[in-house]
Amino acid sequence: SQTIHQWPATLVQPVGSPLSLECTVEGTSNPNLYWYRQAAGRGLQLLFYSVGIGQISSEVPQNLSASRPQDRQFILSSKKLLLSDSGFYLCAWSPFTNTEAFFGQGTRLTVV
Amino acid sequence: GENVEQHPSTLSVQEGDSAVIKCTYSDSASNYFPWYKQELGKRPQLIIDIRSNVGEKKDQRIAVTLNKTAKHFSLHITETQPEDSAVYFCAASKDTGNQFYFGTGTSLTVIP
């Protein structure tokens, strides 16, 4: 069966520090991969999605970036965090376009 | 791009009553409409979905209806229970796209 792992679960980082969140999927190949952010009490904002290794599409311009160095690995990064980057970050995958997306457990990031 | 609107943002019902959440979408090419339930601090999980070749789908106490002409779809929960309390998200996607567009969420509270 397929599983998605996302870590860390919680993170407290000072303003201006770098960020690296990692997500891996097991039990499938060539998944679509997504990064979403959920601010407190708000909806799911799509940040990045990827349909293959090295293929990254950005939905919202910001100081975040994403990379897909391996087929089932998706990384969210920032060189310098802002206070506004605080939120709940969710990685998700789907087997192909237009089917159910499966979410990771999320990372609660607090920038202080 | 697609724009998904969801109403209401909050909903309180008495246990045993029905709850209805409505979403509209803008892209007539969208043809897949999932609904996700997110309990506090947890990942969103799919509860039901519908494709555009179907007008209604039911799974026990949960049903979804789709009106392609009006471009809206609704989630119906009957005989609500306290464990139904959560945030519910609708979403839309299409064959030629690679991402899901989510509504802003509805916080449902079922009062015992």
Tab-separated table of C-alpha atoms in Angstrom:
chain	number	residue	atom	x	y	z
A	1	SER	CA	0.000	0.000	0.000
A	2	GLN	CA	1.013	3.587	-0.501
A	3	THR	CA	2.103	5.816	2.348
A	4	ILE	CA	3.228	9.400	2.601
A	5	HIS	CA	5.694	10.644	5.153
A	6	GLN	CA	6.183	14.262	6.061
A	7	TRP	CA	8.555	15.678	8.638
A	8	PRO	CA	9.071	17.317	10.988
A	9	ALA	CA	5.641	17.469	12.608
A	10	THR	CA	6.348	20.772	14.333
A	11	LEU	CA	9.013	23.382	13.817
A	12	VAL	CA	9.818	26.695	15.448
A	13	GLN	CA	12.242	28.834	13.489
A	14	PRO	CA	13.492	32.399	13.906
A	15	VAL	CA	12.860	35.014	11.252
A	16	GLY	CA	15.563	34.971	8.615
A	17	SER	CA	16.524	31.353	9.150
A	18	PRO	CA	16.382	28.735	6.369
A	19	LEU	CA	13.716	26.084	6.008
A	20	SER	CA	13.656	22.572	4.650
A	21	LEU	CA	10.570	20.362	4.853
A	22	GLU	CA	10.687	16.919	3.354
A	23	CYS	CA	7.998	14.647	2.025
A	24	THR	CA	8.372	11.138	0.664
A	25	VAL	CA	5.884	8.717	-0.815
A	26	GLU	CA	6.205	4.958	-0.721
A	27	GLY	CA	4.505	2.240	-2.680
A	28	THR	CA	3.923	4.084	-5.925
A	29	SER	CA	5.900	5.546	-8.800
A	30	ASN	CA	5.693	8.837	-10.659
A	31	PRO	CA	3.091	10.395	-8.380
A	32	ASN	CA	1.843	13.944	-8.687
A	33	LEU	CA	3.151	15.792	-5.643
A	34	TYR	CA	1.812	18.929	-3.970
A	35	TRP	CA	2.697	21.388	-1.235
A	36	TYR	CA	-0.157	23.269	0.424
A	37	ARG	CA	-0.163	25.859	3.168
A	38	GLN	CA	-2.994	26.361	5.591
A	39	ALA	CA	-2.931	29.546	7.653
A	40	ALA	CA	-4.830	29.492	10.961
A	41	GLY	CA	-8.550	29.200	10.284
A	42	ARG	CA	-8.050	29.455	6.561
A	43	GLY	CA	-8.335	27.227	3.538
A	44	LEU	CA	-5.762	25.222	1.636
A	45	GLN	CA	-3.479	27.313	-0.520
A	46	LEU	CA	-1.601	25.432	-3.230
A	47	LEU	CA	2.062	26.450	-3.218
A	48	PHE	CA	3.750	24.043	-5.626
A	49	TYR	CA	2.982	20.930	-7.584
A	50	SER	CA	5.135	18.510	-9.526
A	51	VAL	CA	4.291	15.902	-12.147
A	52	GLY	CA	7.818	14.503	-12.419
A	53	ILE	CA	11.436	14.725	-11.311
A	54	GLY	CA	12.730	18.255	-11.666
A	55	GLN	CA	9.320	19.542	-12.828
A	56	ILE	CA	7.991	22.162	-10.430
A	57	SER	CA	5.096	24.519	-10.965
A	58	SER	CA	4.544	27.442	-8.629
A	59	GLU	CA	1.088	28.758	-7.913
A	60	VAL	CA	1.940	31.702	-5.690
A	61	PRO	CA	5.095	33.834	-5.916
A	62	GLN	CA	6.803	34.012	-2.553
A	63	ASN	CA	10.082	33.370	-0.783
A	64	LEU	CA	9.522	29.624	-0.812
A	65	SER	CA	10.826	27.134	-3.347
A	66	ALA	CA	10.309	23.452	-4.017
A	67	SER	CA	12.423	20.703	-5.477
A	68	ARG	CA	11.891	17.114	-6.526
A	69	PRO	CA	15.304	15.483	-6.587
A	70	GLN	CA	13.877	11.964	-6.728
A	71	ASP	CA	10.663	10.488	-8.049
A	72	ARG	CA	9.005	10.168	-4.651
A	73	GLN	CA	10.676	13.001	-2.754
A	74	PHE	CA	9.385	16.532	-2.561
A	75	ILE	CA	11.161	19.265	-0.609
A	76	LEU	CA	9.923	22.692	0.411
A	77	SER	CA	12.620	25.259	1.160
A	78	SER	CA	13.251	28.833	2.043
A	79	LYS	CA	16.490	30.755	2.341
A	80	LYS	CA	15.082	33.298	4.795
A	81	LEU	CA	11.826	32.779	6.651
A	82	LEU	CA	9.343	35.582	7.227
A	83	LEU	CA	6.801	35.838	10.049
A	84	SER	CA	4.085	35.430	7.432
A	85	ASP	CA	5.447	31.982	6.551
A	86	SER	CA	3.941	30.557	9.737
A	87	GLY	CA	1.259	28.001	9.093
A	88	PHE	CA	0.383	24.373	8.638
A	89	TYR	CA	2.194	22.884	5.628
A	90	LEU	CA	0.748	19.834	3.986
A	91	CYS	CA	2.333	17.598	1.412
A	92	ALA	CA	0.028	15.515	-0.769
A	93	TRP	CA	0.239	13.042	-3.608
A	94	SER	CA	-2.107	11.642	-6.201
A	95	PRO	CA	-1.497	8.669	-8.509
A	96	PHE	CA	-2.333	10.720	-11.580
A	97	THR	CA	-4.228	13.806	-12.592
A	98	ASN	CA	-7.800	14.211	-11.512
A	99	THR	CA	-7.982	11.579	-8.802
A	100	GLU	CA	-8.026	11.572	-5.034
A	101	ALA	CA	-5.158	13.338	-3.292
A	102	PHE	CA	-3.660	11.813	-0.155
A	103	PHE	CA	-2.249	14.161	2.445
A	104	GLY	CA	0.689	13.824	4.778
A	105	GLN	CA	0.276	14.554	8.456
A	106	GLY	CA	1.473	18.115	8.061
A	107	THR	CA	4.144	20.336	9.570
A	108	ARG	CA	3.150	23.120	11.894
A	109	LEU	CA	5.682	25.880	11.319
A	110	THR	CA	5.938	28.826	13.672
A	111	VAL	CA	8.272	31.628	12.706
A	112	VAL	CA	9.275	33.749	15.683
B	1	GLY	CA	-7.762	29.508	-13.578
B	2	GLU	CA	-10.414	27.816	-11.517
B	3	ASN	CA	-12.147	29.650	-8.662
B	4	VAL	CA	-13.959	27.582	-6.054
B	5	GLU	CA	-16.202	29.327	-3.555
B	6	GLN	CA	-17.598	27.579	-0.502
B	7	HIS	CA	-20.433	28.539	1.849
B	8	PRO	CA	-21.052	28.840	4.692
B	9	SER	CA	-17.728	29.349	6.423
B	10	THR	CA	-19.188	28.151	9.728
B	11	LEU	CA	-22.175	25.964	10.427
B	12	SER	CA	-23.701	24.785	13.695
B	13	VAL	CA	-26.407	22.125	13.819
B	14	GLN	CA	-28.095	20.098	16.486
B	15	GLU	CA	-27.205	16.448	16.672
B	16	GLY	CA	-29.518	14.490	14.413
B	17	ASP	CA	-30.204	17.402	12.071
B	18	SER	CA	-28.899	17.656	8.521
B	19	ALA	CA	-26.021	19.832	7.334
B	20	VAL	CA	-25.557	21.198	3.826
B	21	ILE	CA	-22.409	22.809	2.459
B	22	LYS	CA	-22.374	24.405	-0.974
B	23	CYS	CA	-19.619	25.112	-3.459
B	24	THR	CA	-19.510	26.822	-6.821
B	25	TYR	CA	-16.812	26.612	-9.448
B	26	SER	CA	-15.958	28.740	-12.443
B	27	ASP	CA	-14.227	26.471	-14.956
B	28	SER	CA	-16.743	24.474	-16.956
B	29	ALA	CA	-13.975	21.996	-17.834
B	30	SER	CA	-13.686	20.874	-14.204
B	31	ASN	CA	-15.004	17.348	-13.922
B	32	TYR	CA	-13.840	15.911	-10.604
B	33	PHE	CA	-15.162	17.194	-7.278
B	34	PRO	CA	-13.843	15.685	-4.039
B	35	TRP	CA	-14.832	16.566	-0.501
B	36	TYR	CA	-12.339	16.403	2.349
B	37	LYS	CA	-12.839	16.343	6.101
B	38	GLN	CA	-10.161	17.777	8.360
B	39	GLU	CA	-10.343	17.202	12.090
B	40	LEU	CA	-8.502	19.624	14.323
B	41	GLY	CA	-4.740	19.397	13.859
B	42	LYS	CA	-4.990	16.485	11.452
B	43	ARG	CA	-4.628	15.923	7.729
B	44	PRO	CA	-7.547	16.341	5.333
B	45	GLN	CA	-9.067	13.028	4.302
B	46	LEU	CA	-11.375	12.265	1.409
B	47	ILE	CA	-14.934	11.461	2.454
B	48	ILE	CA	-16.705	11.397	-0.886
B	49	ASP	CA	-16.146	12.480	-4.475
B	50	ILE	CA	-18.168	12.842	-7.634
B	51	ARG	CA	-17.377	13.061	-11.318
B	52	SER	CA	-19.238	15.160	-13.818
B	53	ASN	CA	-20.936	12.207	-15.481
B	54	VAL	CA	-22.932	11.639	-12.289
B	55	GLY	CA	-25.504	13.937	-10.716
B	56	GLU	CA	-25.578	12.456	-7.240
B	57	LYS	CA	-23.615	10.045	-5.119
B	58	LYS	CA	-24.409	8.704	-1.692
B	59	ASP	CA	-22.403	6.883	0.962
B	60	GLN	CA	-24.397	6.108	4.098
B	61	ARG	CA	-25.143	9.475	5.783
B	62	ILE	CA	-23.143	11.489	3.266
B	63	ALA	CA	-24.254	12.539	-0.186
B	64	VAL	CA	-22.967	14.889	-2.841
B	65	THR	CA	-24.984	16.485	-5.629
B	66	LEU	CA	-23.660	18.153	-8.744
B	67	ASN	CA	-25.347	20.634	-11.053
B	68	LYS	CA	-23.068	21.074	-14.072
B	69	THR	CA	-25.247	23.676	-15.700
B	70	ALA	CA	-25.173	25.942	-12.666
B	71	LYS	CA	-21.623	24.911	-11.806
B	72	HIS	CA	-22.309	24.086	-8.211
B	73	PHE	CA	-22.076	21.032	-5.996
B	74	SER	CA	-23.162	20.360	-2.456
B	75	LEU	CA	-22.350	18.081	0.452
B	76	HIS	CA	-25.240	16.744	2.492
B	77	ILE	CA	-24.767	15.094	5.870
B	78	THR	CA	-27.860	13.568	7.423
B	79	GLU	CA	-28.419	12.499	11.039
B	80	THR	CA	-25.368	14.454	12.145
B	81	GLN	CA	-23.291	13.193	15.035
B	82	PRO	CA	-20.741	15.002	17.247
B	83	GLU	CA	-17.915	13.176	15.456
B	84	ASP	CA	-18.972	14.929	12.250
B	85	SER	CA	-17.616	18.151	13.758
B	86	ALA	CA	-14.655	19.188	11.585
B	87	VAL	CA	-13.666	21.476	8.753
B	88	TYR	CA	-14.926	20.376	5.352
B	89	PHE	CA	-13.302	21.383	2.079
B	90	CYS	CA	-14.651	21.060	-1.413
B	91	ALA	CA	-12.338	20.966	-4.410
B	92	ALA	CA	-12.413	20.890	-8.184
B	93	SER	CA	-10.019	19.608	-10.806
B	94	LYS	CA	-10.008	18.665	-14.466
B	95	ASP	CA	-8.368	16.177	-16.799
B	96	THR	CA	-6.095	18.731	-18.409
B	97	GLY	CA	-4.918	20.254	-15.134
B	98	ASN	CA	-2.539	18.916	-12.524
B	99	GLN	CA	-3.841	20.596	-9.429
B	100	PHE	CA	-6.845	20.708	-7.155
B	101	TYR	CA	-8.513	23.993	-6.370
B	102	PHE	CA	-9.923	24.010	-2.861
B	103	GLY	CA	-12.722	26.009	-1.334
B	104	THR	CA	-12.018	28.031	1.794
B	105	GLY	CA	-13.544	25.453	4.110
B	106	THR	CA	-16.608	25.127	6.335
B	107	SER	CA	-16.220	24.622	10.050
B	108	LEU	CA	-19.076	22.330	11.092
B	109	THR	CA	-20.034	22.008	14.741
B	110	VAL	CA	-22.575	19.392	15.771
B	111	ILE	CA	-24.096	20.271	19.120
B	112	PRO	CA	-24.988	17.248	21.277
